[in-house]
Backbone as a printed PyTorch tensor [residue, N CA C, xyz], in Angstrom:
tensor([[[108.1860, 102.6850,  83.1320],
         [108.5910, 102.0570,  84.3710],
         [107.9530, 100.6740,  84.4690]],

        [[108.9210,  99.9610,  84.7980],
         [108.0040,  98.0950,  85.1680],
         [107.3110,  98.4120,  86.7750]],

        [[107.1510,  97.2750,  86.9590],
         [106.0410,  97.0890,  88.4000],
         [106.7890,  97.1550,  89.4810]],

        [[108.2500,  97.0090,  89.8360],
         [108.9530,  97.0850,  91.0870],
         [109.2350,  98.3310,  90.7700]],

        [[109.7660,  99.5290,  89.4530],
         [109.7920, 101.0520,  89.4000],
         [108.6180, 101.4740,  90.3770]],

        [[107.5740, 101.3740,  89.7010],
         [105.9330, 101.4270,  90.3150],
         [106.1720, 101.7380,  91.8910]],

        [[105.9820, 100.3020,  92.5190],
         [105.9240, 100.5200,  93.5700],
         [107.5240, 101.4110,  94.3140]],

        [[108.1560, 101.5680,  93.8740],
         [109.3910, 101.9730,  94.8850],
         [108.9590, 103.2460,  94.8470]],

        [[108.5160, 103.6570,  93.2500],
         [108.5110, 105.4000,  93.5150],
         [107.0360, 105.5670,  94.4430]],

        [[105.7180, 104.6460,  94.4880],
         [105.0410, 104.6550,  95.0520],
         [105.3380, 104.9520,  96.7950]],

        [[105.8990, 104.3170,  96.9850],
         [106.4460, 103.8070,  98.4870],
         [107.2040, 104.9690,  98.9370]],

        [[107.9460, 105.4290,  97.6500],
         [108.6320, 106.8490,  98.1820],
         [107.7440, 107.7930,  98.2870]],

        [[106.9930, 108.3520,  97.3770],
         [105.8550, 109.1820,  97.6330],
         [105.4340, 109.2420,  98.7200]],

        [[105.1010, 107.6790,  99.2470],
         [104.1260, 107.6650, 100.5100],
         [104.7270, 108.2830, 101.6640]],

        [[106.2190, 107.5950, 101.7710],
         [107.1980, 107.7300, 102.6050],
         [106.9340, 109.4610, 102.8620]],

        [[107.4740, 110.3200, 101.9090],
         [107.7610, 111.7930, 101.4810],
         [105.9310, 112.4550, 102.5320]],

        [[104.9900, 111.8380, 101.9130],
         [103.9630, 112.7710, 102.1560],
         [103.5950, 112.1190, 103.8020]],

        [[103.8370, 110.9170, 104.1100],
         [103.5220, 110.9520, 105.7110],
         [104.7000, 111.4850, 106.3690]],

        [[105.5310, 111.5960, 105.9780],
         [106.8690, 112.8050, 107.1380],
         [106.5040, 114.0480, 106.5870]],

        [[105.7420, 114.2230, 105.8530],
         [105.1890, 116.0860, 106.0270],
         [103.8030, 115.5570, 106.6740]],

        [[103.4000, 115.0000, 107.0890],
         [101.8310, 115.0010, 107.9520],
         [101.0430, 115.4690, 107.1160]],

        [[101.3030, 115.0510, 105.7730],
         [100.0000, 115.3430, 104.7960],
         [ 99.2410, 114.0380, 104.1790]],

        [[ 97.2960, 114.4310, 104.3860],
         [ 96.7520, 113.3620, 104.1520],
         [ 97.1350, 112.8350, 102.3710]],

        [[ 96.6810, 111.8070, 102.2310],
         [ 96.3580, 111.7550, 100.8110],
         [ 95.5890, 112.8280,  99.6960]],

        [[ 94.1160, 113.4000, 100.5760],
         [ 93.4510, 114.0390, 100.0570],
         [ 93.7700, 115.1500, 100.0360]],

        [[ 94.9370, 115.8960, 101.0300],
         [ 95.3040, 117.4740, 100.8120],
         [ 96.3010, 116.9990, 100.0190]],

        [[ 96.8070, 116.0650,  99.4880],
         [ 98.0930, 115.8940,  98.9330],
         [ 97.1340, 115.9740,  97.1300]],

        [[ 96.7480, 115.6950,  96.9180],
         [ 95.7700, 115.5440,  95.8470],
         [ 95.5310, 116.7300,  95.5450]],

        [[ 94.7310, 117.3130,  96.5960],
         [ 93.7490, 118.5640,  96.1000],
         [ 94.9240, 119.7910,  95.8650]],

        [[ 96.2690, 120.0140,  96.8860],
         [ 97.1690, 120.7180,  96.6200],
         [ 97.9710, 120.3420,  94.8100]],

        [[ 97.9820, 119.2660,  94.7760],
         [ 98.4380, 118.9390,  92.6780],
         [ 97.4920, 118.8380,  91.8850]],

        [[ 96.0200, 119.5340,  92.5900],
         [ 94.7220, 119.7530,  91.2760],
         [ 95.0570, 117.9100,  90.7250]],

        [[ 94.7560, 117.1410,  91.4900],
         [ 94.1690, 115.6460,  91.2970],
         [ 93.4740, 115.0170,  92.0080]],

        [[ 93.4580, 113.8880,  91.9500],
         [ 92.2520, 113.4170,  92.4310],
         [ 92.8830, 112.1730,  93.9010]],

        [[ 92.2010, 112.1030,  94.9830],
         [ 92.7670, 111.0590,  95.6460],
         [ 93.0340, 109.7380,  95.5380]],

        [[ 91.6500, 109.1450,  94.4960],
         [ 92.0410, 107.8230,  93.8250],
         [ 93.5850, 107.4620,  93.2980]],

        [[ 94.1070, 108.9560,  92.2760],
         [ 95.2750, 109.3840,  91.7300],
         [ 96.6090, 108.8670,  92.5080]],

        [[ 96.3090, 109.4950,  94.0100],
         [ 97.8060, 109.5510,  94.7580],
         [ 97.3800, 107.8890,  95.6000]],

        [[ 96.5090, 107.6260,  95.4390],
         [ 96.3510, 106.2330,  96.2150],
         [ 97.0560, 105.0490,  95.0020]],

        [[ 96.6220, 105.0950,  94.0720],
         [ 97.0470, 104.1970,  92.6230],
         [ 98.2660, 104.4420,  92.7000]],

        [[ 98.7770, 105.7890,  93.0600],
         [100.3410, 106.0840,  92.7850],
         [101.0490, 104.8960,  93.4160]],

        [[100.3250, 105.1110,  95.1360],
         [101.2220, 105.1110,  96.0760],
         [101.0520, 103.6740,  96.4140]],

        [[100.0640, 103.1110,  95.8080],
         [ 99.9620, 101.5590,  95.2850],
         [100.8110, 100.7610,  94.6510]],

        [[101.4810, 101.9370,  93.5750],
         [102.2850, 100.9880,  92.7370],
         [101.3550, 100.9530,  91.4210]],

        [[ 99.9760, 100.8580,  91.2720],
         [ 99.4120, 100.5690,  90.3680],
         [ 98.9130, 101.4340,  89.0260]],

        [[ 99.4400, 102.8870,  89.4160],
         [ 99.6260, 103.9970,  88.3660],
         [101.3640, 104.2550,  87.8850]],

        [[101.0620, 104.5560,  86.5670],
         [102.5050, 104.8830,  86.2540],
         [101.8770, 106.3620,  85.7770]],

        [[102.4040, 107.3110,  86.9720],
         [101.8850, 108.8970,  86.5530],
         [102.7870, 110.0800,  85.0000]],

        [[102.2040, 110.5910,  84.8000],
         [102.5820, 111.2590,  84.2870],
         [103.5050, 112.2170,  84.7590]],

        [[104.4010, 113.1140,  83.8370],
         [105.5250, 113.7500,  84.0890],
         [105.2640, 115.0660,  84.8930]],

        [[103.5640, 115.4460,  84.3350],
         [103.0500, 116.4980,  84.7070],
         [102.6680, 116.0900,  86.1320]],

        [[101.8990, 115.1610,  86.2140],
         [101.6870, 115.0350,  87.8630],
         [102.4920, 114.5330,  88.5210]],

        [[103.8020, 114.1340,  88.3560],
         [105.0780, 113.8850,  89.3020],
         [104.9630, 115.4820,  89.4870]],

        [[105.3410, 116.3180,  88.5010],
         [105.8390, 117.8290,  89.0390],
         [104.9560, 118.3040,  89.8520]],

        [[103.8790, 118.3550,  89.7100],
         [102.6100, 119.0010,  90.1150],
         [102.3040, 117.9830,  92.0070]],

        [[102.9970, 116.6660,  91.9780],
         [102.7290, 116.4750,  93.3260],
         [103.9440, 116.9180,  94.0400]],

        [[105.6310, 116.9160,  93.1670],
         [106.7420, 117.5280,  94.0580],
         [106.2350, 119.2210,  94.5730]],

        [[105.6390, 119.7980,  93.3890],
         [105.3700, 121.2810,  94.1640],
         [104.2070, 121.1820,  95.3130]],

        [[103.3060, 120.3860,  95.1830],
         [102.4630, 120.0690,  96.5310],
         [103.2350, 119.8230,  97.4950]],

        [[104.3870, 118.7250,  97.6930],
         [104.8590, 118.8690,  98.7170],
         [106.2050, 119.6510,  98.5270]],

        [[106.0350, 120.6510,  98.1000],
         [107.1540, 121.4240,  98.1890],
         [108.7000, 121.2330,  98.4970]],

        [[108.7470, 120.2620,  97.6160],
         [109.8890, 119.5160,  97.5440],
         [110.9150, 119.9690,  96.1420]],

        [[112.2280, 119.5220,  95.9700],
         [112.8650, 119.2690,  94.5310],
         [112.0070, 118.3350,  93.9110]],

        [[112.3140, 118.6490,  92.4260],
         [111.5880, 117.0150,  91.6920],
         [112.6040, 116.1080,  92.0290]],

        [[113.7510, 116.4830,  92.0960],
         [114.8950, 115.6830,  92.2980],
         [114.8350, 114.5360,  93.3970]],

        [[114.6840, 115.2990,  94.5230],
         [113.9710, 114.4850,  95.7810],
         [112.6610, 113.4510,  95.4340]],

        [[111.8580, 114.1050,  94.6070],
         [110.2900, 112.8570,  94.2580],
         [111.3730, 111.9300,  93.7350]],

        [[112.3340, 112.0220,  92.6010],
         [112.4540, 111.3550,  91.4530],
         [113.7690, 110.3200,  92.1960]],

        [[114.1680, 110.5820,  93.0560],
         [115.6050, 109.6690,  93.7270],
         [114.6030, 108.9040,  94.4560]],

        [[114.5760, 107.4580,  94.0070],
         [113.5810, 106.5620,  94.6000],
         [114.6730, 105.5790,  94.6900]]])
């Protein structure tokens, strides 16, 4: 992903986990990561892995489909 991928899926993330009223840090600790993790995400400034896209859609108990439509 380039740097505008980055941030959009970032921005979506963010979007996704403040309309479930979940902090950063339960959002983390529910995908066994770290909060730095979902902050870098949601920065734009991590390009995550495939495993922790899945691992944060089942935190918020979402489709991956839904994380991944950015």
């Amino acid at each position: 992903m380039d740097n505008k991928d980055l941030m959009a899926f970032g921005n979506h993330l963010k979007k996704i986990r403040e309309s479930n009223s979940i902090s950063q840090e339960k959002l983390a600790l529910a995908a066994d990561s770290y909060q730095s993790t979902v902050i870098r995400i949601e920065k734009g400034q991590s390009n995550p892995k495939l495993t922790t896209i899945i691992a944060l859609a089942k935190a918020l108990k979402i489709p991956l489909k839904e994380l991944t439509d950015f």
